[in-house]
């Protein structure tokens, strides 16, 4: 039991969906004392005016962003800014003493060519080397003591958690293909054509056929495990869901794998947010939570394995994993503030 | 059987949801020869780029709007413009010879004070008197031979079709209250906060508590039937539906009404799009169609009647009713082009 | 801070939706030590096999129901049985020492005639007088020390919380009409026609037009406040939602009420789960929570007030209110175990 | 223009979802005179009591099934019976003169071993050889004059239409993987756990991981085109949709294919229900219609092609394709009765 809540935590970009989830999780985190939320577009407004479920937390108001002042005050600073916006802030705070957890893509990738072919020029790439890629459920050791963390993308998280038990043991014998499905919250709080209710509500469509940007994250992380193993293709789809990612990965096997389910259990036994099921997981069971549910089966013929993973894109795929990474970096209880089991049916 | 398709029909504002429905219905109407669609924002684009189900109709392209030229060419001109935009166009076309069917609110109301307190100043109100209020299922006689038609609003249509059998017989003894529920397509093709999928998909909320604008239409039309009967209140709600309006009306009775269902049957017997059911209607059964399904029951105690009506807001509540009104005005078969029975389940 | 979790709590009927919510809430309640779930149909199965989000709570298994043994062991016994099934169990346990919280309709009503005209014969009606009607947010005082609690129905909860500030001050001048909308989880875990996804997913329909059974609860409770005030009519509808009730109440006023919103604030100021908003509440903001969000406005003309309330039918309308009532009865913190603020968007 | 409607058409199994679609389409088919619907479970009931959108077709009532009498009366007999039930009926009607269109799996497969390992014993397999596999959009020639037609399964239709342009030209160089997503109507009109609204509405999950039954149909048909080409794997998923199938196929290429989209256009140019789009298709655009929308793109690297196809599972994937096959078999206009373009947004 924590003696006394004590951490000062700041969130930059607190009015977006990921920012709202950070405020929600941190406000109930047993080791967090004060939470402050910063937002350019909503400075002065109550949190509840933007995030209705925070209405109960009387008193929270968005503040005008001032990264230096926030970093000077905070023990932990979360950046929930649009891709490309973290670069400048991180450069400005290069000397800051606080734990810095970035949720954008800016510091996830350590290979400059790989970054720039996907996202374009980077104004502070030299700082990327100082960031730990925060795939919390498999990188607990790398995260211990870290002071700069780049939180993985939502699709990358779902894919990497499905691939890790296989890729890290060297059993994958060729290109992995991941069919991924996402809800509309992944597109953010700003209305647009693809999230206009009349178009989205009873629809299903593929997008980013030329290659989703998260592929490069996956490539780099899998490379860390395998020394440069086979690539992974991501085929992304929009479904009439609000939250969550369902991923179906198909991995060609280098050698027979008698029992892929046992391999999953072995890999994730004891990991608090990883649940290996003896049946295909259902997305609804993880919505609102930091859990990842998994299942695996041999394809008929036995030369491929099918791995299924489901996560909440805003929690395990963003804010929840960020808090988990903070917990691991600071040596707090790994599950602190993240134990909510979900609401079902919902 | 029509010898030869023959009408030239033009739609101004053809790129919106109502415009798209007009193009869809008119393109398959047996008495229509050529359909042209005009749109400021999409001039030059194929219809199918905006309305995917029109993709099959090769060759249709939006044209730059030119109301005078369109009116000179057309036998029938539909105006599917935003509220307030029809006024200027109608004034410009005051002398036009074609049948003019307006789907905006601009010419629905004949009392200037009533119009202006709801919608603000009107630049061509003197022309309103020339418009027939096109509640097609009860105004067939007024519509015969009409040359200027104002198509009722979607909520007004659902409410008036529920009220008509009772109000026109003088059995309503006080204020009617209508609880109405609508899908997101009523808000149009432009994305916005209340139709952003993450906010709308699993949500339900009331709006326009101070009085919905369609109340004045209802008031004026009921006044025509009763000489100024009791008012009608509309309580409107947004549901996680794309199409359709479900309306629950509660009418205080002036005198006992032994069998409200029989009264509905009597009122609408033989009317091709009005179906009186012996059970509460379900919205899904009318989606995509020009039908209105109705039911009525005495409230416990017998002093009030509950009337239920369901319609598709874009068809019976807009484009379908407009085409039906055209059919009646021109002496065509009332159901021509409107016979689609719906898809269920869907 | 609780020194030591200590209560033994049992749930009969733990495999239904309400039972699952009780297990979920009680398992994380700071004053609860051991939770046991009993279920005829699932005895022997793991909780997680029925309620996926309880999968994380290793070890929970449904037990064969034995009411006497459960009551002898438990400090608190929750009955989440079908309507009509609680009667026999309560009679069997008449002498039991534990706090007994019943979630069925069986003991909500104290007037036998009223009960029996709605639900039919009752085999233990003499015990009803011993039950406190557990409308937790307005009956805190009656609940303090109670040993037998009947938890209100979901619609009754939404309606009574909307009506209470007005009815208890005597400002209601006639029949209140409540237009209520519910999600599919209210129909329970057993599949049926009206909850078959193809029929329900994009549909909306009224039901129980002849009068919903919860009307008698509302009548009796309002009678307690007013000495027999004007009745309340419930018009219930099924929406394509999973969770939640949205209620729009229209109350005729006996006398002018200048500021209905202020009256709501005054009534519920300081009540931890009641939030009075300055705008119409949205259902999604309370899903998964024990909160009730409210708003009120004068109808145009000023002779009626419109009150809006939203709740989660399985939490505030069932399991959450039951736990809150337990907290109040036992003198625990009222919000213990119920502080979850919700997930939004979701 | 047909001189006079003339065909007598009967539907066995007319109360299910596919049966209802057949009644709906045939009742408005210009070459059909009388339609009769037979149903064991609903004999005597009005069509509209089961299929609300047929309520407008006054007079239709389900009749007690009598296959011999129906076959003697009918020019065309559709069997919309559960899998396994067609066998006995077809044997009973072996000598019948009418065109027989079977929508079950029973006569789709010509290789007995393949059939029986998937579906178990067959009581009339010797008759299978007489059936033409009715993949209407690519088998027009085989269907001309056919008297026995087996309509493909819904997933098989979506997959085969995506594969045909590539497999039939021999460019596929290895196992095709199809990630398919379906709505709840595919499970039929009978409520069950996986289609219970609370569980299905906001959920997504994989099923039949061990291999979907439609794989053998695909294998056999692809074999016809290629002489036994590479297999096709189907990974099926349930989405919170009512209607439709979205399929993402990934085909390894035997040789470079410079422009897969051009290949699609070439294959399907002039085919009335096949639309090749220059962007990923959206499911909502084909719901309620007999259209298939397709798109294709090279995967990054150029060694695989991604093909996307969307269909309505009950129309193009069942009843619509059956009617199209009838049209082709009898030399009617191929699109007769099937021209409905859809409703969008919906």
PDB file of N, CA and C in Angstrom, chain C residues 44-110:
ATOM      1  N   UNK C  44     -20.290 -25.392 -11.054  1.00  0.00           N
ATOM      2  CA  UNK C  44     -19.070 -26.094 -11.437  1.00  0.00           C
ATOM      3  C   UNK C  44     -18.223 -25.345 -12.443  1.00  0.00           C
ATOM      4  N   UNK C  45     -18.842 -24.461 -13.205  1.00  0.00           N
ATOM      5  CA  UNK C  45     -18.078 -23.697 -14.209  1.00  0.00           C
ATOM      6  C   UNK C  45     -17.342 -22.512 -13.578  1.00  0.00           C
ATOM      7  N   UNK C  46     -16.274 -22.114 -14.251  1.00  0.00           N
ATOM      8  CA  UNK C  46     -15.558 -20.908 -13.828  1.00  0.00           C
ATOM      9  C   UNK C  46     -16.413 -19.681 -14.142  1.00  0.00           C
ATOM     10  N   UNK C  47     -16.326 -18.672 -13.296  1.00  0.00           N
ATOM     11  CA  UNK C  47     -17.051 -17.426 -13.573  1.00  0.00           C
ATOM     12  C   UNK C  47     -16.715 -16.894 -14.955  1.00  0.00           C
ATOM     13  N   UNK C  48     -15.440 -16.952 -15.299  1.00  0.00           N
ATOM     14  CA  UNK C  48     -14.976 -16.382 -16.571  1.00  0.00           C
ATOM     15  C   UNK C  48     -15.563 -17.065 -17.789  1.00  0.00           C
ATOM     16  N   UNK C  49     -16.021 -18.288 -17.640  1.00  0.00           N
ATOM     17  CA  UNK C  49     -16.628 -18.974 -18.786  1.00  0.00           C
ATOM     18  C   UNK C  49     -17.964 -18.342 -19.144  1.00  0.00           C
ATOM     19  N   UNK C  50     -18.598 -17.700 -18.177  1.00  0.00           N
ATOM     20  CA  UNK C  50     -19.893 -17.053 -18.411  1.00  0.00           C
ATOM     21  C   UNK C  50     -19.727 -15.539 -18.527  1.00  0.00           C
ATOM     22  N   UNK C  51     -18.912 -14.986 -17.677  1.00  0.00           N
ATOM     23  CA  UNK C  51     -18.686 -13.537 -17.660  1.00  0.00           C
ATOM     24  C   UNK C  51     -17.221 -13.286 -18.028  1.00  0.00           C
ATOM     25  N   UNK C  52     -16.935 -13.079 -19.314  1.00  0.00           N
ATOM     26  CA  UNK C  52     -15.530 -13.028 -19.739  1.00  0.00           C
ATOM     27  C   UNK C  52     -14.662 -12.045 -18.964  1.00  0.00           C
ATOM     28  N   UNK C  53     -15.224 -10.936 -18.505  1.00  0.00           N
ATOM     29  CA  UNK C  53     -14.349  -9.975 -17.827  1.00  0.00           C
ATOM     30  C   UNK C  53     -13.991 -10.428 -16.415  1.00  0.00           C
ATOM     31  N   UNK C  54     -14.590 -11.516 -15.950  1.00  0.00           N
ATOM     32  CA  UNK C  54     -14.192 -12.057 -14.646  1.00  0.00           C
ATOM     33  C   UNK C  54     -13.133 -13.136 -14.796  1.00  0.00           C
ATOM     34  N   UNK C  55     -12.737 -13.365 -16.012  1.00  0.00           N
ATOM     35  CA  UNK C  55     -11.713 -14.333 -16.325  1.00  0.00           C
ATOM     36  C   UNK C  55     -10.418 -14.035 -15.573  1.00  0.00           C
ATOM     37  N   UNK C  56     -10.198 -12.763 -15.295  1.00  0.00           N
ATOM     38  CA  UNK C  56      -8.971 -12.351 -14.620  1.00  0.00           C
ATOM     39  C   UNK C  56      -8.971 -12.749 -13.152  1.00  0.00           C
ATOM     40  N   UNK C  57     -10.166 -13.000 -12.611  1.00  0.00           N
ATOM     41  CA  UNK C  57     -10.277 -13.320 -11.192  1.00  0.00           C
ATOM     42  C   UNK C  57     -10.139 -14.820 -11.034  1.00  0.00           C
ATOM     43  N   UNK C  58      -8.938 -15.296 -11.050  1.00  0.00           N
ATOM     44  CA  UNK C  58      -8.721 -16.736 -11.039  1.00  0.00           C
ATOM     45  C   UNK C  58      -9.404 -17.371  -9.842  1.00  0.00           C
ATOM     46  N   UNK C  59      -9.955 -18.525 -10.093  1.00  0.00           N
ATOM     47  CA  UNK C  59     -10.442 -19.302  -8.962  1.00  0.00           C
ATOM     48  C   UNK C  59     -11.924 -19.235  -8.735  1.00  0.00           C
ATOM     49  N   UNK C  60     -12.610 -18.167  -9.205  1.00  0.00           N
ATOM     50  CA  UNK C  60     -14.048 -18.096  -8.968  1.00  0.00           C
ATOM     51  C   UNK C  60     -14.795 -19.154  -9.753  1.00  0.00           C
ATOM     52  N   UNK C  61     -15.620 -19.931  -9.082  1.00  0.00           N
ATOM     53  CA  UNK C  61     -16.451 -20.944  -9.739  1.00  0.00           C
ATOM     54  C   UNK C  61     -17.869 -20.865  -9.195  1.00  0.00           C
ATOM     55  N   UNK C  62     -18.824 -21.080 -10.053  1.00  0.00           N
ATOM     56  CA  UNK C  62     -20.212 -21.108  -9.601  1.00  0.00           C
ATOM     57  C   UNK C  62     -20.457 -22.356  -8.751  1.00  0.00           C
ATOM     58  N   UNK C  63     -21.239 -22.164  -7.681  1.00  0.00           N
ATOM     59  CA  UNK C  63     -21.573 -23.286  -6.811  1.00  0.00           C
ATOM     60  C   UNK C  63     -23.053 -23.627  -6.959  1.00  0.00           C
ATOM     61  N   UNK C  64     -23.354 -24.866  -6.645  1.00  0.00           N
ATOM     62  CA  UNK C  64     -24.741 -25.338  -6.598  1.00  0.00           C
ATOM     63  C   UNK C  64     -25.505 -24.499  -5.572  1.00  0.00           C
ATOM     64  N   UNK C  65     -26.654 -23.949  -5.954  1.00  0.00           N
ATOM     65  CA  UNK C  65     -27.368 -23.094  -4.992  1.00  0.00           C
ATOM     66  C   UNK C  65     -27.869 -23.865  -3.775  1.00  0.00           C
ATOM     67  N   UNK C  66     -27.639 -23.314  -2.620  1.00  0.00           N
ATOM     68  CA  UNK C  66     -28.173 -23.834  -1.364  1.00  0.00           C
ATOM     69  C   UNK C  66     -28.438 -22.614  -0.509  1.00  0.00           C
ATOM     70  N   UNK C  67     -29.642 -22.062  -0.637  1.00  0.00           N
ATOM     71  CA  UNK C  67     -29.918 -20.777   0.017  1.00  0.00           C
ATOM     72  C   UNK C  67     -29.644 -20.788   1.520  1.00  0.00           C
ATOM     73  N   UNK C  68     -30.048 -21.849   2.204  1.00  0.00           N
ATOM     74  CA  UNK C  68     -29.844 -21.856   3.658  1.00  0.00           C
ATOM     75  C   UNK C  68     -28.361 -21.814   4.023  1.00  0.00           C
ATOM     76  N   UNK C  69     -27.607 -22.658   3.345  1.00  0.00           N
ATOM     77  CA  UNK C  69     -26.177 -22.675   3.654  1.00  0.00           C
ATOM     78  C   UNK C  69     -25.534 -21.343   3.294  1.00  0.00           C
ATOM     79  N   UNK C  70     -25.945 -20.798   2.157  1.00  0.00           N
ATOM     80  CA  UNK C  70     -25.387 -19.511   1.747  1.00  0.00           C
ATOM     81  C   UNK C  70     -25.713 -18.432   2.781  1.00  0.00           C
ATOM     82  N   UNK C  71     -26.971 -18.436   3.233  1.00  0.00           N
ATOM     83  CA  UNK C  71     -27.396 -17.410   4.192  1.00  0.00           C
ATOM     84  C   UNK C  71     -26.702 -17.589   5.538  1.00  0.00           C
ATOM     85  N   UNK C  72     -26.437 -18.824   5.890  1.00  0.00           N
ATOM     86  CA  UNK C  72     -25.760 -19.066   7.170  1.00  0.00           C
ATOM     87  C   UNK C  72     -24.316 -18.578   7.126  1.00  0.00           C
ATOM     88  N   UNK C  73     -23.715 -18.701   5.936  1.00  0.00           N
ATOM     89  CA  UNK C  73     -22.308 -18.295   5.779  1.00  0.00           C
ATOM     90  C   UNK C  73     -22.150 -16.784   5.591  1.00  0.00           C
ATOM     91  N   UNK C  74     -23.122 -16.204   4.879  1.00  0.00           N
ATOM     92  CA  UNK C  74     -22.921 -14.846   4.372  1.00  0.00           C
ATOM     93  C   UNK C  74     -23.282 -13.767   5.395  1.00  0.00           C
ATOM     94  N   UNK C  75     -22.551 -12.664   5.323  1.00  0.00           N
ATOM     95  CA  UNK C  75     -23.000 -11.440   5.984  1.00  0.00           C
ATOM     96  C   UNK C  75     -24.059 -10.745   5.123  1.00  0.00           C
ATOM     97  N   UNK C  76     -23.882 -10.852   3.811  1.00  0.00           N
ATOM     98  CA  UNK C  76     -24.833 -10.229   2.884  1.00  0.00           C
ATOM     99  C   UNK C  76     -25.163 -11.240   1.795  1.00  0.00           C
ATOM    100  N   UNK C  77     -26.449 -11.392   1.533  1.00  0.00           N
ATOM    101  CA  UNK C  77     -26.893 -12.315   0.488  1.00  0.00           C
ATOM    102  C   UNK C  77     -27.683 -11.530  -0.548  1.00  0.00           C
ATOM    103  N   UNK C  78     -27.198 -11.557  -1.787  1.00  0.00           N
ATOM    104  CA  UNK C  78     -27.910 -10.911  -2.890  1.00  0.00           C
ATOM    105  C   UNK C  78     -28.704 -11.964  -3.660  1.00  0.00           C
ATOM    106  N   UNK C  79     -29.953 -11.654  -3.951  1.00  0.00           N
ATOM    107  CA  UNK C  79     -30.789 -12.538  -4.776  1.00  0.00           C
ATOM    108  C   UNK C  79     -30.952 -11.897  -6.151  1.00  0.00           C
ATOM    109  N   UNK C  80     -30.332 -12.513  -7.148  1.00  0.00           N
ATOM    110  CA  UNK C  80     -30.460 -12.001  -8.527  1.00  0.00           C
ATOM    111  C   UNK C  80     -31.207 -13.047  -9.337  1.00  0.00           C
ATOM    112  N   UNK C  81     -32.382 -13.372  -8.862  1.00  0.00           N
ATOM    113  CA  UNK C  81     -33.190 -14.449  -9.452  1.00  0.00           C
ATOM    114  C   UNK C  81     -34.280 -13.862 -10.341  1.00  0.00           C
ATOM    115  N   UNK C  82     -34.863 -14.677 -11.221  1.00  0.00           N
ATOM    116  CA  UNK C  82     -35.988 -14.190 -12.029  1.00  0.00           C
ATOM    117  C   UNK C  82     -37.154 -13.760 -11.135  1.00  0.00           C
ATOM    118  N   UNK C  83     -37.944 -12.814 -11.640  1.00  0.00           N
ATOM    119  CA  UNK C  83     -39.136 -12.382 -10.911  1.00  0.00           C
ATOM    120  C   UNK C  83     -39.977 -13.601 -10.536  1.00  0.00           C
ATOM    121  N   UNK C  84     -40.439 -13.625  -9.307  1.00  0.00           N
ATOM    122  CA  UNK C  84     -41.275 -14.728  -8.846  1.00  0.00           C
ATOM    123  C   UNK C  84     -40.486 -15.811  -8.135  1.00  0.00           C
ATOM    124  N   UNK C  85     -39.190 -15.867  -8.415  1.00  0.00           N
ATOM    125  CA  UNK C  85     -38.377 -16.913  -7.798  1.00  0.00           C
ATOM    126  C   UNK C  85     -37.846 -16.494  -6.430  1.00  0.00           C
ATOM    127  N   UNK C  86     -37.804 -15.215  -6.145  1.00  0.00           N
ATOM    128  CA  UNK C  86     -37.298 -14.780  -4.845  1.00  0.00           C
ATOM    129  C   UNK C  86     -38.244 -15.140  -3.699  1.00  0.00           C
ATOM    130  N   UNK C  87     -39.531 -15.189  -4.005  1.00  0.00           N
ATOM    131  CA  UNK C  87     -40.534 -15.375  -2.950  1.00  0.00           C
ATOM    132  C   UNK C  87     -40.254 -16.594  -2.083  1.00  0.00           C
ATOM    133  N   UNK C  88     -40.069 -17.719  -2.763  1.00  0.00           N
ATOM    134  CA  UNK C  88     -39.843 -18.956  -2.029  1.00  0.00           C
ATOM    135  C   UNK C  88     -38.544 -18.906  -1.246  1.00  0.00           C
ATOM    136  N   UNK C  89     -37.515 -18.358  -1.854  1.00  0.00           N
ATOM    137  CA  UNK C  89     -36.219 -18.306  -1.185  1.00  0.00           C
ATOM    138  C   UNK C  89     -36.303 -17.424   0.056  1.00  0.00           C
ATOM    139  N   UNK C  90     -36.963 -16.282  -0.089  1.00  0.00           N
ATOM    140  CA  UNK C  90     -37.069 -15.366   1.059  1.00  0.00           C
ATOM    141  C   UNK C  90     -37.887 -16.008   2.177  1.00  0.00           C
ATOM    142  N   UNK C  91     -38.929 -16.729   1.823  1.00  0.00           N
ATOM    143  CA  UNK C  91     -39.705 -17.399   2.869  1.00  0.00           C
ATOM    144  C   UNK C  91     -38.850 -18.435   3.586  1.00  0.00           C
ATOM    145  N   UNK C  92     -38.069 -19.154   2.792  1.00  0.00           N
ATOM    146  CA  UNK C  92     -37.189 -20.167   3.377  1.00  0.00           C
ATOM    147  C   UNK C  92     -36.167 -19.534   4.327  1.00  0.00           C
ATOM    148  N   UNK C  93     -35.793 -18.308   4.010  1.00  0.00           N
ATOM    149  CA  UNK C  93     -34.741 -17.654   4.795  1.00  0.00           C
ATOM    150  C   UNK C  93     -35.307 -16.617   5.754  1.00  0.00           C
ATOM    151  N   UNK C  94     -36.590 -16.736   6.054  1.00  0.00           N
ATOM    152  CA  UNK C  94     -37.244 -15.682   6.837  1.00  0.00           C
ATOM    153  C   UNK C  94     -36.480 -15.378   8.119  1.00  0.00           C
ATOM    154  N   UNK C  95     -35.911 -16.408   8.709  1.00  0.00           N
ATOM    155  CA  UNK C  95     -35.248 -16.203   9.996  1.00  0.00           C
ATOM    156  C   UNK C  95     -33.770 -15.871   9.857  1.00  0.00           C
ATOM    157  N   UNK C  96     -33.293 -15.816   8.610  1.00  0.00           N
ATOM    158  CA  UNK C  96     -31.840 -15.649   8.435  1.00  0.00           C
ATOM    159  C   UNK C  96     -31.384 -14.305   8.965  1.00  0.00           C
ATOM    160  N   UNK C  97     -30.170 -14.326   9.446  1.00  0.00           N
ATOM    161  CA  UNK C  97     -29.596 -13.201  10.140  1.00  0.00           C
ATOM    162  C   UNK C  97     -28.917 -12.207   9.201  1.00  0.00           C
ATOM    163  N   UNK C  98     -28.604 -12.669   8.011  1.00  0.00           N
ATOM    164  CA  UNK C  98     -27.802 -11.841   7.109  1.00  0.00           C
ATOM    165  C   UNK C  98     -28.619 -10.687   6.526  1.00  0.00           C
ATOM    166  N   UNK C  99     -27.886  -9.707   5.978  1.00  0.00           N
ATOM    167  CA  UNK C  99     -28.546  -8.674   5.177  1.00  0.00           C
ATOM    168  C   UNK C  99     -28.951  -9.312   3.861  1.00  0.00           C
ATOM    169  N   UNK C 100     -30.233  -9.143   3.508  1.00  0.00           N
ATOM    170  CA  UNK C 100     -30.758  -9.788   2.323  1.00  0.00           C
ATOM    171  C   UNK C 100     -31.167  -8.709   1.317  1.00  0.00           C
ATOM    172  N   UNK C 101     -30.550  -8.746   0.166  1.00  0.00           N
ATOM    173  CA  UNK C 101     -30.820  -7.723  -0.857  1.00  0.00           C
ATOM    174  C   UNK C 101     -31.412  -8.421  -2.076  1.00  0.00           C
ATOM    175  N   UNK C 102     -32.686  -8.149  -2.339  1.00  0.00           N
ATOM    176  CA  UNK C 102     -33.387  -8.838  -3.429  1.00  0.00           C
ATOM    177  C   UNK C 102     -33.478  -7.913  -4.648  1.00  0.00           C
ATOM    178  N   UNK C 103     -33.094  -8.435  -5.814  1.00  0.00           N
ATOM    179  CA  UNK C 103     -33.135  -7.607  -7.028  1.00  0.00           C
ATOM    180  C   UNK C 103     -34.334  -7.906  -7.913  1.00  0.00           C
ATOM    181  N   UNK C 104     -35.188  -8.847  -7.523  1.00  0.00           N
ATOM    182  CA  UNK C 104     -36.398  -9.127  -8.301  1.00  0.00           C
ATOM    183  C   UNK C 104     -37.518  -8.156  -7.899  1.00  0.00           C
ATOM    184  N   UNK C 105     -38.646  -8.283  -8.567  1.00  0.00           N
ATOM    185  CA  UNK C 105     -39.791  -7.415  -8.262  1.00  0.00           C
ATOM    186  C   UNK C 105     -40.567  -7.876  -7.026  1.00  0.00           C
ATOM    187  N   UNK C 106     -40.254  -9.055  -6.516  1.00  0.00           N
ATOM    188  CA  UNK C 106     -41.133  -9.722  -5.550  1.00  0.00           C
ATOM    189  C   UNK C 106     -41.459  -8.928  -4.290  1.00  0.00           C
ATOM    190  N   UNK C 107     -40.507  -8.160  -3.795  1.00  0.00           N
ATOM    191  CA  UNK C 107     -40.750  -7.480  -2.523  1.00  0.00           C
ATOM    192  C   UNK C 107     -40.661  -5.963  -2.641  1.00  0.00           C
ATOM    193  N   UNK C 108     -40.841  -5.480  -3.870  1.00  0.00           N
ATOM    194  CA  UNK C 108     -40.763  -4.021  -4.055  1.00  0.00           C
ATOM    195  C   UNK C 108     -42.049  -3.312  -3.669  1.00  0.00           C
ATOM    196  N   UNK C 109     -43.148  -4.048  -3.677  1.00  0.00           N
ATOM    197  CA  UNK C 109     -44.464  -3.418  -3.561  1.00  0.00           C
ATOM    198  C   UNK C 109     -45.136  -3.875  -2.277  1.00  0.00           C
ATOM    199  N   UNK C 110     -45.709  -2.920  -1.546  1.00  0.00           N
ATOM    200  CA  UNK C 110     -46.271  -3.228  -0.238  1.00  0.00           C
ATOM    201  C   UNK C 110     -47.783  -3.385  -0.266  1.00  0.00           C
TER     202      UNK C 110
END
